[in-house]
PDB file of C-alpha atoms in Angstrom:
ATOM      1  CA  UNK A   1    -163.719 -49.332  41.967  1.00 40.00           C
ATOM      2  CA  UNK A   2    -167.481 -49.223  41.372  1.00 41.00           C
ATOM      3  CA  UNK A   3    -168.925 -52.469  40.056  1.00 52.00           C
ATOM      4  CA  UNK A   4    -171.295 -50.506  37.802  1.00 65.00           C
ATOM      5  CA  UNK A   5    -168.861 -49.979  34.974  1.00 81.00           C
ATOM      6  CA  UNK A   6    -171.006 -47.225  33.476  1.00 79.00           C
ATOM      7  CA  UNK A   7    -169.151 -44.771  35.691  1.00 85.00           C
ATOM      8  CA  UNK A   8    -165.826 -45.698  34.061  1.00 90.00           C
ATOM      9  CA  UNK A   9    -166.804 -46.621  30.488  1.00 93.00           C
ATOM     10  CA  UNK A  10    -164.361 -45.352  27.899  1.00 95.00           C
ATOM     11  CA  UNK A  11    -161.717 -44.217  30.391  1.00 96.00           C
ATOM     12  CA  UNK A  12    -157.984 -44.821  29.940  1.00 97.00           C
ATOM     13  CA  UNK A  13    -158.260 -48.296  31.475  1.00 97.00           C
ATOM     14  CA  UNK A  14    -160.936 -49.267  28.955  1.00 97.00           C
ATOM     15  CA  UNK A  15    -158.775 -47.914  26.162  1.00 98.00           C
ATOM     16  CA  UNK A  16    -155.841 -50.164  27.092  1.00 98.00           C
ATOM     17  CA  UNK A  17    -158.071 -53.162  27.736  1.00 98.00           C
ATOM     18  CA  UNK A  18    -160.036 -52.850  24.512  1.00 98.00           C
ATOM     19  CA  UNK A  19    -157.071 -52.030  22.268  1.00 98.00           C
ATOM     20  CA  UNK A  20    -155.374 -55.217  23.490  1.00 98.00           C
ATOM     21  CA  UNK A  21    -158.578 -57.293  23.392  1.00 98.00           C
ATOM     22  CA  UNK A  22    -159.435 -56.236  19.841  1.00 98.00           C
ATOM     23  CA  UNK A  23    -155.951 -57.163  18.631  1.00 98.00           C
ATOM     24  CA  UNK A  24    -156.204 -60.560  20.339  1.00 98.00           C
ATOM     25  CA  UNK A  25    -159.537 -61.163  18.631  1.00 98.00           C
ATOM     26  CA  UNK A  26    -158.149 -60.101  15.257  1.00 98.00           C
ATOM     27  CA  UNK A  27    -155.206 -62.467  15.511  1.00 98.00           C
ATOM     28  CA  UNK A  28    -157.191 -65.390  16.911  1.00 98.00           C
ATOM     29  CA  UNK A  29    -159.893 -65.176  14.236  1.00 98.00           C
ATOM     30  CA  UNK A  30    -157.319 -65.002  11.437  1.00 97.00           C
ATOM     31  CA  UNK A  31    -156.895 -68.775  11.682  1.00 93.00           C
ATOM     32  CA  UNK A  32    -159.635 -70.758   9.955  1.00 94.00           C
ATOM     33  CA  UNK A  33    -160.621 -72.832  12.974  1.00 96.00           C
ATOM     34  CA  UNK A  34    -163.546 -72.493  15.379  1.00 97.00           C
ATOM     35  CA  UNK A  35    -162.977 -70.483  18.547  1.00 98.00           C
ATOM     36  CA  UNK A  36    -164.595 -70.167  21.968  1.00 98.00           C
ATOM     37  CA  UNK A  37    -164.634 -66.586  23.274  1.00 98.00           C
ATOM     38  CA  UNK A  38    -165.469 -66.304  26.962  1.00 98.00           C
ATOM     39  CA  UNK A  39    -165.960 -63.038  28.845  1.00 98.00           C
ATOM     40  CA  UNK A  40    -166.140 -63.742  32.587  1.00 98.00           C
ATOM     41  CA  UNK A  41    -167.262 -60.266  33.731  1.00 96.00           C
ATOM     42  CA  UNK A  42    -169.093 -58.861  30.721  1.00 96.00           C
ATOM     43  CA  UNK A  43    -170.972 -55.917  32.240  1.00 94.00           C
ATOM     44  CA  UNK A  44    -173.958 -54.558  30.335  1.00 95.00           C
ATOM     45  CA  UNK A  45    -172.378 -54.775  26.877  1.00 95.00           C
ATOM     46  CA  UNK A  46    -172.621 -51.135  25.852  1.00 95.00           C
ATOM     47  CA  UNK A  47    -172.761 -47.765  27.600  1.00 95.00           C
ATOM     48  CA  UNK A  48    -174.495 -44.426  27.117  1.00 94.00           C
ATOM     49  CA  UNK A  49    -171.837 -41.766  27.638  1.00 93.00           C
ATOM     50  CA  UNK A  50    -174.571 -39.160  28.007  1.00 88.00           C
ATOM     51  CA  UNK A  51    -176.292 -41.197  30.705  1.00 87.00           C
ATOM     52  CA  UNK A  52    -176.302 -40.442  34.414  1.00 88.00           C
ATOM     53  CA  UNK A  53    -173.389 -42.698  35.363  1.00 89.00           C
ATOM     54  CA  UNK A  54    -170.879 -41.714  32.673  1.00 86.00           C
ATOM     55  CA  UNK A  55    -171.898 -38.049  32.813  1.00 84.00           C
ATOM     56  CA  UNK A  56    -171.286 -37.950  36.555  1.00 86.00           C
ATOM     57  CA  UNK A  57    -167.600 -38.856  36.199  1.00 87.00           C
ATOM     58  CA  UNK A  58    -166.795 -37.787  32.635  1.00 89.00           C
ATOM     59  CA  UNK A  59    -163.872 -40.225  32.643  1.00 93.00           C
ATOM     60  CA  UNK A  60    -164.340 -41.098  28.984  1.00 95.00           C
ATOM     61  CA  UNK A  61    -163.300 -37.607  27.943  1.00 95.00           C
ATOM     62  CA  UNK A  62    -159.717 -38.288  29.093  1.00 95.00           C
ATOM     63  CA  UNK A  63    -159.820 -41.774  27.561  1.00 97.00           C
ATOM     64  CA  UNK A  64    -161.466 -42.491  24.220  1.00 97.00           C
ATOM     65  CA  UNK A  65    -162.338 -38.786  23.965  1.00 96.00           C
ATOM     66  CA  UNK A  66    -158.676 -37.877  23.503  1.00 96.00           C
ATOM     67  CA  UNK A  67    -158.219 -40.358  20.668  1.00 97.00           C
ATOM     68  CA  UNK A  68    -161.109 -39.423  18.400  1.00 94.00           C
ATOM     69  CA  UNK A  69    -159.197 -36.702  16.545  1.00 92.00           C
ATOM     70  CA  UNK A  70    -155.629 -37.601  17.522  1.00 95.00           C
ATOM     71  CA  UNK A  71    -152.989 -37.443  14.748  1.00 94.00           C
ATOM     72  CA  UNK A  72    -150.647 -40.247  13.676  1.00 94.00           C
ATOM     73  CA  UNK A  73    -152.624 -42.996  15.390  1.00 97.00           C
ATOM     74  CA  UNK A  74    -150.999 -46.473  15.280  1.00 97.00           C
ATOM     75  CA  UNK A  75    -152.942 -49.018  13.244  1.00 97.00           C
ATOM     76  CA  UNK A  76    -153.918 -51.135  16.249  1.00 97.00           C
ATOM     77  CA  UNK A  77    -155.334 -48.064  18.030  1.00 98.00           C
ATOM     78  CA  UNK A  78    -157.030 -46.838  14.859  1.00 98.00           C
ATOM     79  CA  UNK A  79    -158.891 -50.131  14.525  1.00 98.00           C
ATOM     80  CA  UNK A  80    -160.120 -49.703  18.086  1.00 98.00           C
ATOM     81  CA  UNK A  81    -161.310 -46.124  17.468  1.00 97.00           C
ATOM     82  CA  UNK A  82    -163.096 -47.287  14.320  1.00 97.00           C
ATOM     83  CA  UNK A  83    -164.818 -50.061  16.316  1.00 98.00           C
ATOM     84  CA  UNK A  84    -166.008 -47.510  18.877  1.00 97.00           C
ATOM     85  CA  UNK A  85    -167.337 -45.199  16.163  1.00 95.00           C
ATOM     86  CA  UNK A  86    -169.078 -48.104  14.426  1.00 95.00           C
ATOM     87  CA  UNK A  87    -170.925 -48.980  17.631  1.00 96.00           C
ATOM     88  CA  UNK A  88    -171.891 -45.356  18.180  1.00 95.00           C
ATOM     89  CA  UNK A  89    -173.338 -45.138  14.642  1.00 93.00           C
ATOM     90  CA  UNK A  90    -175.790 -47.938  15.439  1.00 91.00           C
ATOM     91  CA  UNK A  91    -177.776 -45.412  17.456  1.00 89.00           C
ATOM     92  CA  UNK A  92    -178.185 -42.967  14.575  1.00 81.00           C
ATOM     93  CA  UNK A  93    -177.116 -39.373  14.245  1.00 67.00           C
ATOM     94  CA  UNK A  94    -176.842 -37.165  17.307  1.00 64.00           C
ATOM     95  CA  UNK A  95    -175.404 -33.756  17.975  1.00 61.00           C
ATOM     96  CA  UNK A  96    -171.894 -33.394  19.339  1.00 66.00           C
ATOM     97  CA  UNK A  97    -169.219 -36.018  19.732  1.00 82.00           C
ATOM     98  CA  UNK A  98    -169.277 -39.656  20.814  1.00 92.00           C
ATOM     99  CA  UNK A  99    -172.401 -40.718  22.702  1.00 93.00           C
ATOM    100  CA  UNK A 100    -172.242 -44.525  22.997  1.00 95.00           C
ATOM    101  CA  UNK A 101    -169.307 -46.731  23.968  1.00 97.00           C
ATOM    102  CA  UNK A 102    -168.963 -50.510  23.380  1.00 97.00           C
ATOM    103  CA  UNK A 103    -168.022 -52.720  26.279  1.00 97.00           C
ATOM    104  CA  UNK A 104    -165.929 -55.809  25.599  1.00 98.00           C
ATOM    105  CA  UNK A 105    -168.963 -57.852  24.389  1.00 98.00           C
ATOM    106  CA  UNK A 106    -169.676 -55.290  21.692  1.00 98.00           C
ATOM    107  CA  UNK A 107    -165.994 -55.116  20.787  1.00 98.00           C
ATOM    108  CA  UNK A 108    -166.123 -58.891  20.359  1.00 98.00           C
ATOM    109  CA  UNK A 109    -169.351 -59.320  18.412  1.00 98.00           C
ATOM    110  CA  UNK A 110    -168.316 -57.997  14.945  1.00 98.00           C
ATOM    111  CA  UNK A 111    -165.300 -60.320  14.806  1.00 98.00           C
ATOM    112  CA  UNK A 112    -167.199 -63.536  15.515  1.00 98.00           C
ATOM    113  CA  UNK A 113    -167.423 -65.887  12.560  1.00 97.00           C
ATOM    114  CA  UNK A 114    -169.857 -68.660  11.745  1.00 95.00           C
ATOM    115  CA  UNK A 115    -168.801 -71.571  13.934  1.00 95.00           C
ATOM    116  CA  UNK A 116    -167.347 -69.447  16.713  1.00 97.00           C
ATOM    117  CA  UNK A 117    -168.992 -69.561  20.137  1.00 97.00           C
ATOM    118  CA  UNK A 118    -169.261 -66.599  22.504  1.00 98.00           C
ATOM    119  CA  UNK A 119    -170.263 -66.899  26.158  1.00 98.00           C
ATOM    120  CA  UNK A 120    -170.840 -63.731  28.206  1.00 98.00           C
ATOM    121  CA  UNK A 121    -171.079 -63.946  31.996  1.00 98.00           C
ATOM    122  CA  UNK A 122    -172.365 -61.301  34.384  1.00 96.00           C
ATOM    123  CA  UNK A 123    -173.217 -61.900  38.064  1.00 94.00           C
ATOM    124  CA  UNK A 124    -174.652 -58.458  38.907  1.00 93.00           C
ATOM    125  CA  UNK A 125    -178.431 -58.821  38.421  1.00 94.00           C
ATOM    126  CA  UNK A 126    -179.091 -55.352  37.005  1.00 93.00           C
ATOM    127  CA  UNK A 127    -176.097 -55.459  34.658  1.00 94.00           C
ATOM    128  CA  UNK A 128    -177.041 -58.988  33.544  1.00 96.00           C
ATOM    129  CA  UNK A 129    -180.554 -57.811  32.649  1.00 97.00           C
ATOM    130  CA  UNK A 130    -179.141 -54.933  30.611  1.00 96.00           C
ATOM    131  CA  UNK A 131    -176.721 -57.317  28.897  1.00 97.00           C
ATOM    132  CA  UNK A 132    -179.633 -59.568  27.974  1.00 97.00           C
ATOM    133  CA  UNK A 133    -181.461 -56.590  26.471  1.00 97.00           C
ATOM    134  CA  UNK A 134    -178.328 -55.509  24.569  1.00 97.00           C
ATOM    135  CA  UNK A 135    -178.125 -58.877  22.786  1.00 97.00           C
ATOM    136  CA  UNK A 136    -181.816 -59.750  22.582  1.00 96.00           C
ATOM    137  CA  UNK A 137    -182.421 -62.053  19.636  1.00 95.00           C
ATOM    138  CA  UNK A 138    -178.735 -62.555  18.862  1.00 96.00           C
ATOM    139  CA  UNK A 139    -178.321 -66.323  18.590  1.00 94.00           C
ATOM    140  CA  UNK A 140    -174.543 -66.069  18.252  1.00 95.00           C
ATOM    141  CA  UNK A 141    -174.284 -64.969  21.891  1.00 97.00           C
ATOM    142  CA  UNK A 142    -174.821 -67.164  24.949  1.00 98.00           C
ATOM    143  CA  UNK A 143    -175.578 -65.210  28.119  1.00 97.00           C
ATOM    144  CA  UNK A 144    -175.090 -66.520  31.633  1.00 97.00           C
ATOM    145  CA  UNK A 145    -176.184 -64.551  34.692  1.00 96.00           C
ATOM    146  CA  UNK A 146    -173.612 -66.309  36.835  1.00 96.00           C
ATOM    147  CA  UNK A 147    -170.210 -66.098  38.493  1.00 95.00           C
ATOM    148  CA  UNK A 148    -167.738 -65.921  35.629  1.00 96.00           C
ATOM    149  CA  UNK A 149    -165.089 -67.846  37.563  1.00 96.00           C
ATOM    150  CA  UNK A 150    -167.448 -70.793  37.972  1.00 95.00           C
ATOM    151  CA  UNK A 151    -168.405 -70.712  34.292  1.00 96.00           C
ATOM    152  CA  UNK A 152    -164.733 -70.562  33.343  1.00 95.00           C
ATOM    153  CA  UNK A 153    -164.137 -73.803  35.225  1.00 93.00           C
ATOM    154  CA  UNK A 154    -167.228 -75.447  33.745  1.00 95.00           C
ATOM    155  CA  UNK A 155    -166.512 -74.661  30.091  1.00 97.00           C
ATOM    156  CA  UNK A 156    -162.868 -75.645  29.878  1.00 97.00           C
ATOM    157  CA  UNK A 157    -161.515 -77.386  27.950  1.00 97.00           C
ATOM    158  CA  UNK A 158    -163.797 -76.352  25.074  1.00 97.00           C
ATOM    159  CA  UNK A 159    -164.735 -78.770  22.278  1.00 96.00           C
ATOM    160  CA  UNK A 160    -163.374 -76.233  19.784  1.00 96.00           C
ATOM    161  CA  UNK A 161    -159.877 -76.807  21.265  1.00 96.00           C
ATOM    162  CA  UNK A 162    -159.182 -73.093  20.777  1.00 98.00           C
ATOM    163  CA  UNK A 163    -160.198 -70.480  23.324  1.00 98.00           C
ATOM    164  CA  UNK A 164    -159.805 -66.794  24.079  1.00 98.00           C
ATOM    165  CA  UNK A 165    -160.814 -65.710  27.583  1.00 98.00           C
ATOM    166  CA  UNK A 166    -161.192 -62.216  29.035  1.00 98.00           C
ATOM    167  CA  UNK A 167    -161.046 -62.019  32.839  1.00 98.00           C
ATOM    168  CA  UNK A 168    -162.034 -58.500  33.847  1.00 96.00           C
ATOM    169  CA  UNK A 169    -163.316 -58.453  37.451  1.00 94.00           C
ATOM    170  CA  UNK A 170    -164.334 -55.226  39.229  1.00 90.00           C
ATOM    171  CA  UNK A 171    -161.681 -55.621  41.937  1.00 92.00           C
ATOM    172  CA  UNK A 172    -164.099 -54.509  44.640  1.00 87.00           C
ATOM    173  CA  UNK A 173    -163.395 -57.490  46.887  1.00 88.00           C
ATOM    174  CA  UNK A 174    -160.237 -57.411  48.970  1.00 90.00           C
ATOM    175  CA  UNK A 175    -159.188 -60.866  47.755  1.00 94.00           C
ATOM    176  CA  UNK A 176    -159.887 -60.254  44.048  1.00 95.00           C
ATOM    177  CA  UNK A 177    -156.230 -60.532  43.018  1.00 96.00           C
ATOM    178  CA  UNK A 178    -155.991 -63.911  44.753  1.00 97.00           C
ATOM    179  CA  UNK A 179    -159.296 -65.094  43.239  1.00 96.00           C
ATOM    180  CA  UNK A 180    -158.183 -64.091  39.752  1.00 96.00           C
ATOM    181  CA  UNK A 181    -154.851 -65.888  40.162  1.00 97.00           C
ATOM    182  CA  UNK A 182    -156.599 -69.044  41.406  1.00 96.00           C
ATOM    183  CA  UNK A 183    -159.080 -68.958  38.539  1.00 97.00           C
ATOM    184  CA  UNK A 184    -156.277 -68.599  36.025  1.00 97.00           C
ATOM    185  CA  UNK A 185    -154.354 -71.461  37.635  1.00 97.00           C
ATOM    186  CA  UNK A 186    -157.409 -73.740  37.451  1.00 97.00           C
ATOM    187  CA  UNK A 187    -158.078 -72.730  33.851  1.00 97.00           C
ATOM    188  CA  UNK A 188    -154.523 -73.492  32.775  1.00 97.00           C
ATOM    189  CA  UNK A 189    -154.677 -76.925  34.408  1.00 97.00           C
ATOM    190  CA  UNK A 190    -157.803 -77.715  32.410  1.00 97.00           C
ATOM    191  CA  UNK A 191    -156.831 -75.949  29.174  1.00 98.00           C
ATOM    192  CA  UNK A 192    -153.136 -75.141  29.001  1.00 97.00           C
ATOM    193  CA  UNK A 193    -153.161 -73.873  25.408  1.00 97.00           C
ATOM    194  CA  UNK A 194    -155.927 -71.308  25.855  1.00 98.00           C
ATOM    195  CA  UNK A 195    -155.246 -67.593  25.452  1.00 98.00           C
ATOM    196  CA  UNK A 196    -156.158 -65.650  28.596  1.00 98.00           C
ATOM    197  CA  UNK A 197    -156.287 -61.876  29.087  1.00 98.00           C
ATOM    198  CA  UNK A 198    -156.503 -60.688  32.704  1.00 98.00           C
ATOM    199  CA  UNK A 199    -157.046 -56.971  33.332  1.00 98.00           C
ATOM    200  CA  UNK A 200    -156.009 -55.457  36.682  1.00 97.00           C
ATOM    201  CA  UNK A 201    -155.848 -52.018  38.353  1.00 96.00           C
ATOM    202  CA  UNK A 202    -152.477 -50.833  39.598  1.00 95.00           C
ATOM    203  CA  UNK A 203    -153.077 -49.190  42.972  1.00 91.00           C
ATOM    204  CA  UNK A 204    -151.663 -51.695  45.454  1.00 91.00           C
ATOM    205  CA  UNK A 205    -148.139 -52.488  44.248  1.00 92.00           C
ATOM    206  CA  UNK A 206    -147.802 -55.527  46.528  1.00 95.00           C
ATOM    207  CA  UNK A 207    -150.967 -57.166  45.173  1.00 95.00           C
ATOM    208  CA  UNK A 208    -149.885 -56.572  41.591  1.00 96.00           C
ATOM    209  CA  UNK A 209    -146.404 -57.958  42.280  1.00 97.00           C
ATOM    210  CA  UNK A 210    -147.939 -61.082  43.836  1.00 97.00           C
ATOM    211  CA  UNK A 211    -150.222 -61.548  40.825  1.00 97.00           C
ATOM    212  CA  UNK A 212    -147.343 -61.207  38.382  1.00 97.00           C
ATOM    213  CA  UNK A 213    -145.257 -63.662  40.380  1.00 97.00           C
ATOM    214  CA  UNK A 214    -148.095 -66.177  40.501  1.00 96.00           C
ATOM    215  CA  UNK A 215    -148.660 -65.975  36.746  1.00 97.00           C
ATOM    216  CA  UNK A 216    -144.940 -66.285  36.057  1.00 96.00           C
ATOM    217  CA  UNK A 217    -144.984 -69.575  37.970  1.00 95.00           C
ATOM    218  CA  UNK A 218    -148.083 -70.875  36.193  1.00 93.00           C
ATOM    219  CA  UNK A 219    -147.814 -70.015  32.552  1.00 91.00           C
ATOM    220  CA  UNK A 220    -145.316 -71.149  29.911  1.00 92.00           C
ATOM    221  CA  UNK A 221    -145.670 -67.773  28.174  1.00 97.00           C
ATOM    222  CA  UNK A 222    -147.080 -64.628  29.748  1.00 98.00           C
ATOM    223  CA  UNK A 223    -146.865 -60.985  28.720  1.00 98.00           C
ATOM    224  CA  UNK A 224    -147.605 -58.048  31.027  1.00 98.00           C
ATOM    225  CA  UNK A 225    -148.864 -54.785  29.508  1.00 98.00           C
ATOM    226  CA  UNK A 226    -148.931 -51.705  31.714  1.00 98.00           C
ATOM    227  CA  UNK A 227    -150.141 -48.139  31.206  1.00 98.00           C
ATOM    228  CA  UNK A 228    -149.422 -45.459  33.828  1.00 97.00           C
ATOM    229  CA  UNK A 229    -150.686 -41.914  33.322  1.00 96.00           C
ATOM    230  CA  UNK A 230    -147.979 -40.538  35.618  1.00 93.00           C
ATOM    231  CA  UNK A 231    -144.971 -41.971  37.435  1.00 90.00           C
ATOM    232  CA  UNK A 232    -144.483 -42.315  40.347  1.00 88.00           C
ATOM    233  CA  UNK A 233    -148.171 -43.009  40.813  1.00 87.00           C
ATOM    234  CA  UNK A 234    -150.206 -40.288  42.554  1.00 84.00           C
ATOM    235  CA  UNK A 235    -151.735 -41.450  45.861  1.00 82.00           C
ATOM    236  CA  UNK A 236    -155.379 -40.901  44.868  1.00 82.00           C
ATOM    237  CA  UNK A 237    -157.533 -42.371  42.122  1.00 85.00           C
ATOM    238  CA  UNK A 238    -156.770 -44.971  39.497  1.00 92.00           C
ATOM    239  CA  UNK A 239    -153.810 -43.743  37.459  1.00 94.00           C
ATOM    240  CA  UNK A 240    -152.405 -47.028  36.125  1.00 97.00           C
ATOM    241  CA  UNK A 241    -153.591 -50.443  35.033  1.00 97.00           C
ATOM    242  CA  UNK A 242    -152.382 -53.479  33.194  1.00 98.00           C
ATOM    243  CA  UNK A 243    -153.321 -56.596  31.332  1.00 98.00           C
ATOM    244  CA  UNK A 244    -151.579 -59.947  31.589  1.00 98.00           C
ATOM    245  CA  UNK A 245    -151.898 -62.063  28.448  1.00 98.00           C
ATOM    246  CA  UNK A 246    -151.112 -65.758  28.770  1.00 98.00           C
ATOM    247  CA  UNK A 247    -150.147 -67.588  25.565  1.00 98.00           C
ATOM    248  CA  UNK A 248    -150.314 -64.449  23.402  1.00 98.00           C
ATOM    249  CA  UNK A 249    -150.537 -65.189  19.668  1.00 97.00           C
ATOM    250  CA  UNK A 250    -147.582 -64.592  17.406  1.00 95.00           C
ATOM    251  CA  UNK A 251    -146.820 -60.886  16.646  1.00 95.00           C
ATOM    252  CA  UNK A 252    -149.113 -59.643  19.432  1.00 98.00           C
ATOM    253  CA  UNK A 253    -146.246 -58.211  21.480  1.00 97.00           C
ATOM    254  CA  UNK A 254    -144.636 -56.581  18.451  1.00 96.00           C
ATOM    255  CA  UNK A 255    -147.876 -54.811  17.588  1.00 95.00           C
ATOM    256  CA  UNK A 256    -148.753 -53.727  21.114  1.00 97.00           C
ATOM    257  CA  UNK A 257    -145.371 -52.324  22.158  1.00 96.00           C
ATOM    258  CA  UNK A 258    -145.438 -49.159  20.006  1.00 96.00           C
ATOM    259  CA  UNK A 259    -149.179 -48.755  20.515  1.00 97.00           C
ATOM    260  CA  UNK A 260    -148.913 -48.765  24.313  1.00 98.00           C
ATOM    261  CA  UNK A 261    -146.023 -46.300  24.202  1.00 97.00           C
ATOM    262  CA  UNK A 262    -148.124 -44.058  21.980  1.00 98.00           C
ATOM    263  CA  UNK A 263    -151.104 -44.328  24.338  1.00 98.00           C
ATOM    264  CA  UNK A 264    -148.936 -43.188  27.248  1.00 98.00           C
ATOM    265  CA  UNK A 265    -148.134 -39.991  25.375  1.00 96.00           C
ATOM    266  CA  UNK A 266    -151.697 -39.474  24.139  1.00 97.00           C
ATOM    267  CA  UNK A 267    -153.419 -40.120  27.475  1.00 97.00           C
ATOM    268  CA  UNK A 268    -150.708 -39.310  30.033  1.00 95.00           C
ATOM    269  CA  UNK A 269    -151.155 -36.610  32.641  1.00 89.00           C
ATOM    270  CA  UNK A 270    -147.548 -35.415  32.244  1.00 89.00           C
ATOM    271  CA  UNK A 271    -144.299 -36.444  30.460  1.00 92.00           C
ATOM    272  CA  UNK A 272    -143.621 -39.123  33.083  1.00 95.00           C
ATOM    273  CA  UNK A 273    -146.440 -41.323  31.688  1.00 97.00           C
ATOM    274  CA  UNK A 274    -145.300 -44.829  30.762  1.00 96.00           C
ATOM    275  CA  UNK A 275    -146.539 -47.597  28.523  1.00 97.00           C
ATOM    276  CA  UNK A 276    -144.540 -50.808  28.900  1.00 97.00           C
ATOM    277  CA  UNK A 277    -144.538 -54.469  27.941  1.00 97.00           C
ATOM    278  CA  UNK A 278    -142.566 -57.092  29.833  1.00 97.00           C
ATOM    279  CA  UNK A 279    -142.458 -60.857  29.597  1.00 97.00           C
ATOM    280  CA  UNK A 280    -143.276 -62.589  32.855  1.00 98.00           C
ATOM    281  CA  UNK A 281    -142.529 -66.005  31.404  1.00 97.00           C
ATOM    282  CA  UNK A 282    -141.324 -67.417  28.102  1.00 95.00           C
ATOM    283  CA  UNK A 283    -139.663 -64.293  26.705  1.00 87.00           C
ATOM    284  CA  UNK A 284    -138.638 -64.726  23.032  1.00 84.00           C
ATOM    285  CA  UNK A 285    -134.929 -65.343  22.593  1.00 71.00           C
TER     286      UNK A 285
END
């Protein structure tokens, strides 16, 4: 996995991540109380799909590219596609199809209300500089060029008493699964009622199983969302990913289940593609 997310912007993993994240934001901002939104690995904020990085891989074409004109799109996916198109329109008219893709910070920004607080963290110096440029002059956004795990520990519990946290590391380091699990454990000790969304790649089955087991032992309620483009997984490349949501808001699972199944059919490499939800802890009776 390349830390410079520009190579992967808009791919199937981004689709799953951002569909789920947008629905979490929608549900969390429906309640008339202030909210802290924290993004621990924010990247550069937005991506040029015609730029050198995205053009080199073309991954977005088999991700968001497949959804732009898809029929019978579920409402939760449609809202995501509309958010992507809205970001693209900010750059004016241009020939052809989609040219600009919003990272999670740009997915977040339109849903922030007066009184909400948004903190974006990015440790990679170049990406942090680009993130700063993306949100220049935006007083609703607090940027920190720092380790997101450290900021997570420092900011919790928030004075707002309500928090939504995205943990989306690059998974370049060999111990990233363990680091993510430790960070989540520390966060839950400090702020047990927060809503946490942890994205992960599914390449090493043992690491993923250990992460799921750790979360199941930590969290009172935890939902695991998984999207696999083919099954069994091919040996090469990233073909599956997931997102663990701790303390998901009411109705989130009911909305995501049909959407993830639909995404498996829309984005899958063959009929064996799967989109599944499973409760790791606190399954509804």
